[in-house]
Amino acid sequence: MVSHPIFHQTLVLFLLCVTTLSLVAADPTDGFTQLSLTSSNFQVQKPYDVSQGDRYTFINGVHRLWVYNSDKPHTTTSQTAPRTEIRITGYDYTSGVWQFEGHFYVPSGTTGTCIQQVFGGATHATTSQTRVYGGSLTHYQSTTLQQNIYNKWHRFNVIHDVGANNVKIYIDGIRKFNGNGRGAGVHYMKFGVYAQEGASPYMESRWRDIKLFRRY
């Protein structure tokens, strides 16, 4: 049987396409439904004794949040560390698979701060915290997610599967963490700056393109 060169060329192109597609990682939002977010879903939490404009701005689509390690807590009765965060309201959850997405920027010098939280858990106050220590992004303090993050925009995705007690974190579309959560509770998403151990005198993060998803 005489093979036709066009057949071989077509087969090679087909195999090349299949190989290329297999090397392209799926987007973390695949299979999720985007939920509606407006400014009414963004609740700013800042030191109780200063005005909102002294710790937060929203200009040209960018949320800029900053705090000092000498600041007061966000309420007069709180014993927690200083923070300027946005708490996403209207989408508290106790079950299901949820995802937060945003692009963040941390200026050099900011360290010892949490920039994103999945709040709520059975054994702790939070299920996930993404922190900055010395220019590296970490999950709590134990797992380094990304080094050399200062002064650059990065895409951030965190997926929380309540039923499976699982958390996945993606930086710039690449999975960096896949581990256990901290049990079921009343959960919601937060982002900004929240002082942790070894906090720098001044902490800042900037966020844009905030999205919330759910898998149905």
JSON list of C-alpha atoms in Angstrom, two decimals:
[
{"chain": "A", "resi": 1, "resn": "MET", "atom": "CA", "xyz": [0.00, 0.00, 0.00]},
{"chain": "A", "resi": 2, "resn": "VAL", "atom": "CA", "xyz": [1.34, 3.43, -0.93]},
{"chain": "A", "resi": 3, "resn": "SER", "atom": "CA", "xyz": [1.03, 5.98, 1.84]},
{"chain": "A", "resi": 4, "resn": "HIS", "atom": "CA", "xyz": [-0.03, 9.46, 0.88]},
{"chain": "A", "resi": 5, "resn": "PRO", "atom": "CA", "xyz": [2.22, 12.35, 2.05]},
{"chain": "A", "resi": 6, "resn": "ILE", "atom": "CA", "xyz": [-0.81, 14.55, 2.80]},
{"chain": "A", "resi": 7, "resn": "PHE", "atom": "CA", "xyz": [-2.08, 11.88, 5.21]},
{"chain": "A", "resi": 8, "resn": "HIS", "atom": "CA", "xyz": [1.25, 11.87, 7.06]},
{"chain": "A", "resi": 9, "resn": "GLN", "atom": "CA", "xyz": [1.30, 15.68, 7.27]},
{"chain": "A", "resi": 10, "resn": "THR", "atom": "CA", "xyz": [-2.24, 15.73, 8.63]},
{"chain": "A", "resi": 11, "resn": "LEU", "atom": "CA", "xyz": [-1.40, 13.05, 11.19]},
{"chain": "A", "resi": 12, "resn": "VAL", "atom": "CA", "xyz": [1.71, 14.91, 12.35]},
{"chain": "A", "resi": 13, "resn": "LEU", "atom": "CA", "xyz": [-0.25, 18.16, 12.74]},
{"chain": "A", "resi": 14, "resn": "PHE", "atom": "CA", "xyz": [-2.98, 16.35, 14.66]},
{"chain": "A", "resi": 15, "resn": "LEU", "atom": "CA", "xyz": [-0.50, 14.74, 17.06]},
{"chain": "A", "resi": 16, "resn": "LEU", "atom": "CA", "xyz": [1.26, 18.08, 17.51]},
{"chain": "A", "resi": 17, "resn": "CYS", "atom": "CA", "xyz": [-2.02, 19.78, 18.44]},
{"chain": "A", "resi": 18, "resn": "VAL", "atom": "CA", "xyz": [-2.92, 17.03, 20.92]},
{"chain": "A", "resi": 19, "resn": "THR", "atom": "CA", "xyz": [0.52, 17.25, 22.54]},
{"chain": "A", "resi": 20, "resn": "THR", "atom": "CA", "xyz": [0.33, 21.04, 22.77]},
{"chain": "A", "resi": 21, "resn": "LEU", "atom": "CA", "xyz": [-3.12, 20.96, 24.35]},
{"chain": "A", "resi": 22, "resn": "SER", "atom": "CA", "xyz": [-2.00, 18.39, 26.91]},
{"chain": "A", "resi": 23, "resn": "LEU", "atom": "CA", "xyz": [0.81, 20.71, 27.98]},
{"chain": "A", "resi": 24, "resn": "VAL", "atom": "CA", "xyz": [-1.49, 23.69, 28.52]},
{"chain": "A", "resi": 25, "resn": "ALA", "atom": "CA", "xyz": [-2.70, 23.73, 32.12]},
{"chain": "A", "resi": 26, "resn": "ALA", "atom": "CA", "xyz": [-6.41, 24.17, 32.70]},
{"chain": "A", "resi": 27, "resn": "ASP", "atom": "CA", "xyz": [-7.45, 27.55, 34.01]},
{"chain": "A", "resi": 28, "resn": "PRO", "atom": "CA", "xyz": [-8.38, 27.39, 37.72]},
{"chain": "A", "resi": 29, "resn": "THR", "atom": "CA", "xyz": [-11.76, 28.97, 36.96]},
{"chain": "A", "resi": 30, "resn": "ASP", "atom": "CA", "xyz": [-12.78, 26.24, 34.48]},
{"chain": "A", "resi": 31, "resn": "GLY", "atom": "CA", "xyz": [-16.07, 24.67, 35.57]},
{"chain": "A", "resi": 32, "resn": "PHE", "atom": "CA", "xyz": [-16.95, 27.55, 37.91]},
{"chain": "A", "resi": 33, "resn": "THR", "atom": "CA", "xyz": [-19.72, 30.13, 37.62]},
{"chain": "A", "resi": 34, "resn": "GLN", "atom": "CA", "xyz": [-18.80, 33.76, 38.24]},
{"chain": "A", "resi": 35, "resn": "LEU", "atom": "CA", "xyz": [-20.95, 35.54, 40.82]},
{"chain": "A", "resi": 36, "resn": "SER", "atom": "CA", "xyz": [-22.04, 39.16, 40.72]},
{"chain": "A", "resi": 37, "resn": "LEU", "atom": "CA", "xyz": [-19.98, 41.60, 42.81]},
{"chain": "A", "resi": 38, "resn": "THR", "atom": "CA", "xyz": [-20.63, 45.31, 43.28]},
{"chain": "A", "resi": 39, "resn": "SER", "atom": "CA", "xyz": [-19.23, 47.91, 45.66]},
{"chain": "A", "resi": 40, "resn": "SER", "atom": "CA", "xyz": [-21.99, 46.96, 48.11]},
{"chain": "A", "resi": 41, "resn": "ASN", "atom": "CA", "xyz": [-20.26, 43.59, 48.59]},
{"chain": "A", "resi": 42, "resn": "PHE", "atom": "CA", "xyz": [-17.00, 45.23, 49.71]},
{"chain": "A", "resi": 43, "resn": "GLN", "atom": "CA", "xyz": [-16.88, 46.07, 53.43]},
{"chain": "A", "resi": 44, "resn": "VAL", "atom": "CA", "xyz": [-13.72, 47.94, 54.42]},
{"chain": "A", "resi": 45, "resn": "GLN", "atom": "CA", "xyz": [-12.31, 47.05, 57.85]},
{"chain": "A", "resi": 46, "resn": "LYS", "atom": "CA", "xyz": [-9.70, 49.56, 59.08]},
{"chain": "A", "resi": 47, "resn": "PRO", "atom": "CA", "xyz": [-8.36, 50.88, 62.41]},
{"chain": "A", "resi": 48, "resn": "TYR", "atom": "CA", "xyz": [-11.38, 52.16, 64.32]},
{"chain": "A", "resi": 49, "resn": "ASP", "atom": "CA", "xyz": [-9.90, 55.56, 65.16]},
{"chain": "A", "resi": 50, "resn": "VAL", "atom": "CA", "xyz": [-9.09, 56.74, 61.61]},
{"chain": "A", "resi": 51, "resn": "SER", "atom": "CA", "xyz": [-11.26, 57.57, 58.63]},
{"chain": "A", "resi": 52, "resn": "GLN", "atom": "CA", "xyz": [-11.53, 55.15, 55.73]},
{"chain": "A", "resi": 53, "resn": "GLY", "atom": "CA", "xyz": [-9.67, 57.50, 53.40]},
{"chain": "A", "resi": 54, "resn": "ASP", "atom": "CA", "xyz": [-6.66, 57.43, 55.72]},
{"chain": "A", "resi": 55, "resn": "ARG", "atom": "CA", "xyz": [-6.11, 53.71, 55.05]},
{"chain": "A", "resi": 56, "resn": "TYR", "atom": "CA", "xyz": [-7.91, 52.88, 51.80]},
{"chain": "A", "resi": 57, "resn": "THR", "atom": "CA", "xyz": [-8.43, 54.23, 48.29]},
{"chain": "A", "resi": 58, "resn": "PHE", "atom": "CA", "xyz": [-10.12, 52.90, 45.17]},
{"chain": "A", "resi": 59, "resn": "ILE", "atom": "CA", "xyz": [-8.79, 54.67, 42.07]},
{"chain": "A", "resi": 60, "resn": "ASN", "atom": "CA", "xyz": [-8.87, 53.51, 38.44]},
{"chain": "A", "resi": 61, "resn": "GLY", "atom": "CA", "xyz": [-10.06, 50.05, 39.46]},
{"chain": "A", "resi": 62, "resn": "VAL", "atom": "CA", "xyz": [-7.31, 49.48, 42.04]},
{"chain": "A", "resi": 63, "resn": "HIS", "atom": "CA", "xyz": [-8.00, 48.89, 45.73]},
{"chain": "A", "resi": 64, "resn": "ARG", "atom": "CA", "xyz": [-5.05, 50.24, 47.74]},
{"chain": "A", "resi": 65, "resn": "LEU", "atom": "CA", "xyz": [-5.01, 49.19, 51.39]},
{"chain": "A", "resi": 66, "resn": "TRP", "atom": "CA", "xyz": [-2.36, 50.07, 53.97]},
{"chain": "A", "resi": 67, "resn": "VAL", "atom": "CA", "xyz": [-1.85, 49.90, 57.72]},
{"chain": "A", "resi": 68, "resn": "TYR", "atom": "CA", "xyz": [0.84, 50.61, 60.34]},
{"chain": "A", "resi": 69, "resn": "ASN", "atom": "CA", "xyz": [1.93, 48.09, 62.94]},
{"chain": "A", "resi": 70, "resn": "SER", "atom": "CA", "xyz": [1.16, 50.70, 65.62]},
{"chain": "A", "resi": 71, "resn": "ASP", "atom": "CA", "xyz": [-2.47, 51.10, 64.48]},
{"chain": "A", "resi": 72, "resn": "LYS", "atom": "CA", "xyz": [-5.50, 50.19, 66.56]},
{"chain": "A", "resi": 73, "resn": "PRO", "atom": "CA", "xyz": [-7.66, 47.11, 65.80]},
{"chain": "A", "resi": 74, "resn": "HIS", "atom": "CA", "xyz": [-10.68, 47.43, 63.52]},
{"chain": "A", "resi": 75, "resn": "THR", "atom": "CA", "xyz": [-13.15, 47.63, 66.43]},
{"chain": "A", "resi": 76, "resn": "THR", "atom": "CA", "xyz": [-12.91, 48.97, 69.97]},
{"chain": "A", "resi": 77, "resn": "THR", "atom": "CA", "xyz": [-13.55, 45.50, 71.41]},
{"chain": "A", "resi": 78, "resn": "SER", "atom": "CA", "xyz": [-11.19, 43.52, 69.17]},
{"chain": "A", "resi": 79, "resn": "GLN", "atom": "CA", "xyz": [-7.92, 42.14, 70.53]},
{"chain": "A", "resi": 80, "resn": "THR", "atom": "CA", "xyz": [-6.56, 41.36, 67.06]},
{"chain": "A", "resi": 81, "resn": "ALA", "atom": "CA", "xyz": [-3.62, 42.96, 65.25]},
{"chain": "A", "resi": 82, "resn": "PRO", "atom": "CA", "xyz": [-3.95, 46.02, 63.00]},
{"chain": "A", "resi": 83, "resn": "ARG", "atom": "CA", "xyz": [-5.56, 45.52, 59.62]},
{"chain": "A", "resi": 84, "resn": "THR", "atom": "CA", "xyz": [-7.03, 47.23, 56.61]},
{"chain": "A", "resi": 85, "resn": "GLU", "atom": "CA", "xyz": [-9.00, 44.58, 54.76]},
{"chain": "A", "resi": 86, "resn": "ILE", "atom": "CA", "xyz": [-12.00, 44.21, 52.53]},
{"chain": "A", "resi": 87, "resn": "ARG", "atom": "CA", "xyz": [-14.46, 41.57, 53.66]},
{"chain": "A", "resi": 88, "resn": "ILE", "atom": "CA", "xyz": [-16.64, 40.26, 50.84]},
{"chain": "A", "resi": 89, "resn": "THR", "atom": "CA", "xyz": [-20.23, 40.29, 52.08]},
{"chain": "A", "resi": 90, "resn": "GLY", "atom": "CA", "xyz": [-23.38, 38.68, 50.71]},
{"chain": "A", "resi": 91, "resn": "TYR", "atom": "CA", "xyz": [-21.68, 35.37, 49.96]},
{"chain": "A", "resi": 92, "resn": "ASP", "atom": "CA", "xyz": [-20.99, 33.74, 53.32]},
{"chain": "A", "resi": 93, "resn": "TYR", "atom": "CA", "xyz": [-21.07, 29.95, 52.90]},
{"chain": "A", "resi": 94, "resn": "THR", "atom": "CA", "xyz": [-21.02, 26.72, 54.90]},
{"chain": "A", "resi": 95, "resn": "SER", "atom": "CA", "xyz": [-20.81, 24.20, 52.05]},
{"chain": "A", "resi": 96, "resn": "GLY", "atom": "CA", "xyz": [-19.87, 23.89, 48.39]},
{"chain": "A", "resi": 97, "resn": "VAL", "atom": "CA", "xyz": [-16.82, 24.76, 46.31]},
{"chain": "A", "resi": 98, "resn": "TRP", "atom": "CA", "xyz": [-15.91, 28.45, 46.15]},
{"chain": "A", "resi": 99, "resn": "GLN", "atom": "CA", "xyz": [-13.15, 30.44, 44.50]},
{"chain": "A", "resi": 100, "resn": "PHE", "atom": "CA", "xyz": [-11.67, 33.90, 44.97]},
{"chain": "A", "resi": 101, "resn": "GLU", "atom": "CA", "xyz": [-9.65, 35.57, 42.23]},
{"chain": "A", "resi": 102, "resn": "GLY", "atom": "CA", "xyz": [-7.76, 38.85, 42.18]},
{"chain": "A", "resi": 103, "resn": "HIS", "atom": "CA", "xyz": [-4.56, 40.45, 40.96]},
{"chain": "A", "resi": 104, "resn": "PHE", "atom": "CA", "xyz": [-2.32, 41.74, 43.74]},
{"chain": "A", "resi": 105, "resn": "TYR", "atom": "CA", "xyz": [0.72, 44.01, 44.05]},
{"chain": "A", "resi": 106, "resn": "VAL", "atom": "CA", "xyz": [2.89, 44.27, 47.16]},
{"chain": "A", "resi": 107, "resn": "PRO", "atom": "CA", "xyz": [5.48, 47.09, 47.34]},
{"chain": "A", "resi": 108, "resn": "SER", "atom": "CA", "xyz": [8.95, 46.27, 48.63]},
{"chain": "A", "resi": 109, "resn": "GLY", "atom": "CA", "xyz": [9.37, 46.59, 52.39]},
{"chain": "A", "resi": 110, "resn": "THR", "atom": "CA", "xyz": [5.99, 45.12, 53.32]},
{"chain": "A", "resi": 111, "resn": "THR", "atom": "CA", "xyz": [6.53, 41.98, 55.39]},
{"chain": "A", "resi": 112, "resn": "GLY", "atom": "CA", "xyz": [4.89, 40.01, 58.19]},
{"chain": "A", "resi": 113, "resn": "THR", "atom": "CA", "xyz": [1.39, 40.55, 56.84]},
{"chain": "A", "resi": 114, "resn": "CYS", "atom": "CA", "xyz": [-1.53, 38.51, 55.57]},
{"chain": "A", "resi": 115, "resn": "ILE", "atom": "CA", "xyz": [-2.89, 39.73, 52.23]},
{"chain": "A", "resi": 116, "resn": "GLN", "atom": "CA", "xyz": [-5.75, 37.23, 51.68]},
{"chain": "A", "resi": 117, "resn": "GLN", "atom": "CA", "xyz": [-7.89, 35.07, 53.95]},
{"chain": "A", "resi": 118, "resn": "VAL", "atom": "CA", "xyz": [-10.48, 32.36, 53.61]},
{"chain": "A", "resi": 119, "resn": "PHE", "atom": "CA", "xyz": [-12.19, 33.07, 56.90]},
{"chain": "A", "resi": 120, "resn": "GLY", "atom": "CA", "xyz": [-13.89, 30.49, 59.11]},
{"chain": "A", "resi": 121, "resn": "GLY", "atom": "CA", "xyz": [-13.10, 26.96, 60.24]},
{"chain": "A", "resi": 122, "resn": "ALA", "atom": "CA", "xyz": [-13.92, 24.30, 62.80]},
{"chain": "A", "resi": 123, "resn": "THR", "atom": "CA", "xyz": [-10.61, 24.42, 64.68]},
{"chain": "A", "resi": 124, "resn": "HIS", "atom": "CA", "xyz": [-9.25, 27.90, 63.85]},
{"chain": "A", "resi": 125, "resn": "ALA", "atom": "CA", "xyz": [-10.57, 31.32, 62.90]},
{"chain": "A", "resi": 126, "resn": "THR", "atom": "CA", "xyz": [-9.37, 30.88, 59.31]},
{"chain": "A", "resi": 127, "resn": "THR", "atom": "CA", "xyz": [-9.16, 28.10, 56.74]},
{"chain": "A", "resi": 128, "resn": "SER", "atom": "CA", "xyz": [-6.41, 29.75, 54.70]},
{"chain": "A", "resi": 129, "resn": "GLN", "atom": "CA", "xyz": [-4.09, 32.73, 55.03]},
{"chain": "A", "resi": 130, "resn": "THR", "atom": "CA", "xyz": [-1.74, 33.93, 52.31]},
{"chain": "A", "resi": 131, "resn": "ARG", "atom": "CA", "xyz": [1.06, 35.98, 53.82]},
{"chain": "A", "resi": 132, "resn": "VAL", "atom": "CA", "xyz": [4.12, 37.98, 52.79]},
{"chain": "A", "resi": 133, "resn": "TYR", "atom": "CA", "xyz": [7.47, 37.44, 54.49]},
{"chain": "A", "resi": 134, "resn": "GLY", "atom": "CA", "xyz": [10.58, 39.13, 53.12]},
{"chain": "A", "resi": 135, "resn": "GLY", "atom": "CA", "xyz": [9.38, 39.24, 49.53]},
{"chain": "A", "resi": 136, "resn": "SER", "atom": "CA", "xyz": [8.02, 35.69, 49.49]},
{"chain": "A", "resi": 137, "resn": "LEU", "atom": "CA", "xyz": [4.38, 34.66, 49.43]},
{"chain": "A", "resi": 138, "resn": "THR", "atom": "CA", "xyz": [3.53, 31.90, 51.91]},
{"chain": "A", "resi": 139, "resn": "HIS", "atom": "CA", "xyz": [0.58, 29.79, 53.05]},
{"chain": "A", "resi": 140, "resn": "TYR", "atom": "CA", "xyz": [0.53, 30.70, 56.73]},
{"chain": "A", "resi": 141, "resn": "GLN", "atom": "CA", "xyz": [4.24, 30.35, 57.62]},
{"chain": "A", "resi": 142, "resn": "SER", "atom": "CA", "xyz": [5.03, 26.83, 56.50]},
{"chain": "A", "resi": 143, "resn": "THR", "atom": "CA", "xyz": [4.73, 26.70, 52.70]},
{"chain": "A", "resi": 144, "resn": "THR", "atom": "CA", "xyz": [6.41, 29.10, 50.27]},
{"chain": "A", "resi": 145, "resn": "LEU", "atom": "CA", "xyz": [4.10, 29.75, 47.33]},
{"chain": "A", "resi": 146, "resn": "GLN", "atom": "CA", "xyz": [6.18, 32.24, 45.34]},
{"chain": "A", "resi": 147, "resn": "GLN", "atom": "CA", "xyz": [9.44, 34.12, 45.82]},
{"chain": "A", "resi": 148, "resn": "ASN", "atom": "CA", "xyz": [10.37, 37.62, 44.64]},
{"chain": "A", "resi": 149, "resn": "ILE", "atom": "CA", "xyz": [6.83, 38.98, 44.53]},
{"chain": "A", "resi": 150, "resn": "TYR", "atom": "CA", "xyz": [7.60, 42.63, 45.29]},
{"chain": "A", "resi": 151, "resn": "ASN", "atom": "CA", "xyz": [6.66, 45.44, 42.89]},
{"chain": "A", "resi": 152, "resn": "LYS", "atom": "CA", "xyz": [4.91, 43.20, 40.35]},
{"chain": "A", "resi": 153, "resn": "TRP", "atom": "CA", "xyz": [1.30, 42.32, 39.63]},
{"chain": "A", "resi": 154, "resn": "HIS", "atom": "CA", "xyz": [0.38, 38.67, 40.15]},
{"chain": "A", "resi": 155, "resn": "ARG", "atom": "CA", "xyz": [-2.82, 36.76, 39.51]},
{"chain": "A", "resi": 156, "resn": "PHE", "atom": "CA", "xyz": [-4.09, 34.97, 42.62]},
{"chain": "A", "resi": 157, "resn": "ASN", "atom": "CA", "xyz": [-6.72, 32.22, 42.88]},
{"chain": "A", "resi": 158, "resn": "VAL", "atom": "CA", "xyz": [-7.78, 30.25, 45.94]},
{"chain": "A", "resi": 159, "resn": "ILE", "atom": "CA", "xyz": [-10.30, 27.40, 45.76]},
{"chain": "A", "resi": 160, "resn": "HIS", "atom": "CA", "xyz": [-12.02, 26.17, 48.91]},
{"chain": "A", "resi": 161, "resn": "ASP", "atom": "CA", "xyz": [-13.88, 22.85, 48.78]},
{"chain": "A", "resi": 162, "resn": "VAL", "atom": "CA", "xyz": [-15.73, 22.68, 52.09]},
{"chain": "A", "resi": 163, "resn": "GLY", "atom": "CA", "xyz": [-16.96, 19.09, 51.74]},
{"chain": "A", "resi": 164, "resn": "ALA", "atom": "CA", "xyz": [-13.52, 17.75, 50.83]},
{"chain": "A", "resi": 165, "resn": "ASN", "atom": "CA", "xyz": [-11.82, 20.01, 53.41]},
{"chain": "A", "resi": 166, "resn": "ASN", "atom": "CA", "xyz": [-9.41, 21.09, 50.68]},
{"chain": "A", "resi": 167, "resn": "VAL", "atom": "CA", "xyz": [-7.68, 24.34, 49.71]},
{"chain": "A", "resi": 168, "resn": "LYS", "atom": "CA", "xyz": [-5.86, 24.99, 46.44]},
{"chain": "A", "resi": 169, "resn": "ILE", "atom": "CA", "xyz": [-3.87, 28.16, 45.70]},
{"chain": "A", "resi": 170, "resn": "TYR", "atom": "CA", "xyz": [-2.73, 29.28, 42.26]},
{"chain": "A", "resi": 171, "resn": "ILE", "atom": "CA", "xyz": [-0.24, 32.05, 41.49]},
{"chain": "A", "resi": 172, "resn": "ASP", "atom": "CA", "xyz": [-0.24, 33.32, 37.90]},
{"chain": "A", "resi": 173, "resn": "GLY", "atom": "CA", "xyz": [-2.31, 30.30, 36.88]},
{"chain": "A", "resi": 174, "resn": "ILE", "atom": "CA", "xyz": [0.08, 27.72, 38.37]},
{"chain": "A", "resi": 175, "resn": "ARG", "atom": "CA", "xyz": [-0.98, 25.61, 41.33]},
{"chain": "A", "resi": 176, "resn": "LYS", "atom": "CA", "xyz": [1.29, 26.28, 44.29]},
{"chain": "A", "resi": 177, "resn": "PHE", "atom": "CA", "xyz": [-0.62, 24.67, 47.15]},
{"chain": "A", "resi": 178, "resn": "ASN", "atom": "CA", "xyz": [-2.99, 21.73, 47.55]},
{"chain": "A", "resi": 179, "resn": "GLY", "atom": "CA", "xyz": [-3.73, 20.81, 51.14]},
{"chain": "A", "resi": 180, "resn": "ASN", "atom": "CA", "xyz": [-6.18, 20.43, 53.98]},
{"chain": "A", "resi": 181, "resn": "GLY", "atom": "CA", "xyz": [-8.50, 23.13, 55.20]},
{"chain": "A", "resi": 182, "resn": "ARG", "atom": "CA", "xyz": [-9.50, 23.55, 58.83]},
{"chain": "A", "resi": 183, "resn": "GLY", "atom": "CA", "xyz": [-12.98, 22.11, 58.83]},
{"chain": "A", "resi": 184, "resn": "ALA", "atom": "CA", "xyz": [-16.40, 23.52, 58.08]},
{"chain": "A", "resi": 185, "resn": "GLY", "atom": "CA", "xyz": [-17.71, 26.77, 59.51]},
{"chain": "A", "resi": 186, "resn": "VAL", "atom": "CA", "xyz": [-19.18, 30.02, 58.29]},
{"chain": "A", "resi": 187, "resn": "HIS", "atom": "CA", "xyz": [-16.73, 31.10, 55.59]},
{"chain": "A", "resi": 188, "resn": "TYR", "atom": "CA", "xyz": [-16.08, 34.24, 53.56]},
{"chain": "A", "resi": 189, "resn": "MET", "atom": "CA", "xyz": [-13.24, 35.87, 51.62]},
{"chain": "A", "resi": 190, "resn": "LYS", "atom": "CA", "xyz": [-11.05, 38.81, 52.66]},
{"chain": "A", "resi": 191, "resn": "PHE", "atom": "CA", "xyz": [-8.12, 40.69, 51.11]},
{"chain": "A", "resi": 192, "resn": "GLY", "atom": "CA", "xyz": [-5.87, 43.59, 52.10]},
{"chain": "A", "resi": 193, "resn": "VAL", "atom": "CA", "xyz": [-3.23, 43.76, 54.86]},
{"chain": "A", "resi": 194, "resn": "TYR", "atom": "CA", "xyz": [-3.45, 42.18, 58.32]},
{"chain": "A", "resi": 195, "resn": "ALA", "atom": "CA", "xyz": [-0.38, 42.35, 60.58]},
{"chain": "A", "resi": 196, "resn": "GLN", "atom": "CA", "xyz": [1.28, 39.05, 61.58]},
{"chain": "A", "resi": 197, "resn": "GLU", "atom": "CA", "xyz": [4.46, 38.05, 63.39]},
{"chain": "A", "resi": 198, "resn": "GLY", "atom": "CA", "xyz": [7.38, 40.29, 62.44]},
{"chain": "A", "resi": 199, "resn": "ALA", "atom": "CA", "xyz": [5.18, 42.92, 60.81]},
{"chain": "A", "resi": 200, "resn": "SER", "atom": "CA", "xyz": [6.97, 45.81, 59.13]},
{"chain": "A", "resi": 201, "resn": "PRO", "atom": "CA", "xyz": [6.15, 49.32, 60.41]},
{"chain": "A", "resi": 202, "resn": "TYR", "atom": "CA", "xyz": [4.17, 49.96, 57.20]},
{"chain": "A", "resi": 203, "resn": "MET", "atom": "CA", "xyz": [2.23, 47.34, 55.23]},
{"chain": "A", "resi": 204, "resn": "GLU", "atom": "CA", "xyz": [0.46, 47.75, 51.90]},
{"chain": "A", "resi": 205, "resn": "SER", "atom": "CA", "xyz": [-1.17, 45.66, 49.20]},
{"chain": "A", "resi": 206, "resn": "ARG", "atom": "CA", "xyz": [-3.05, 46.64, 46.06]},
{"chain": "A", "resi": 207, "resn": "TRP", "atom": "CA", "xyz": [-5.76, 44.60, 44.39]},
{"chain": "A", "resi": 208, "resn": "ARG", "atom": "CA", "xyz": [-7.72, 44.74, 41.15]},
{"chain": "A", "resi": 209, "resn": "ASP", "atom": "CA", "xyz": [-10.10, 42.57, 39.10]},
{"chain": "A", "resi": 210, "resn": "ILE", "atom": "CA", "xyz": [-11.66, 40.95, 42.16]},
{"chain": "A", "resi": 211, "resn": "LYS", "atom": "CA", "xyz": [-13.95, 38.03, 41.25]},
{"chain": "A", "resi": 212, "resn": "LEU", "atom": "CA", "xyz": [-15.86, 35.37, 43.14]},
{"chain": "A", "resi": 213, "resn": "PHE", "atom": "CA", "xyz": [-16.89, 32.00, 41.71]},
{"chain": "A", "resi": 214, "resn": "ARG", "atom": "CA", "xyz": [-18.86, 28.95, 42.75]},
{"chain": "A", "resi": 215, "resn": "ARG", "atom": "CA", "xyz": [-18.98, 25.45, 41.30]},
{"chain": "A", "resi": 216, "resn": "TYR", "atom": "CA", "xyz": [-22.54, 24.14, 40.96]}
]
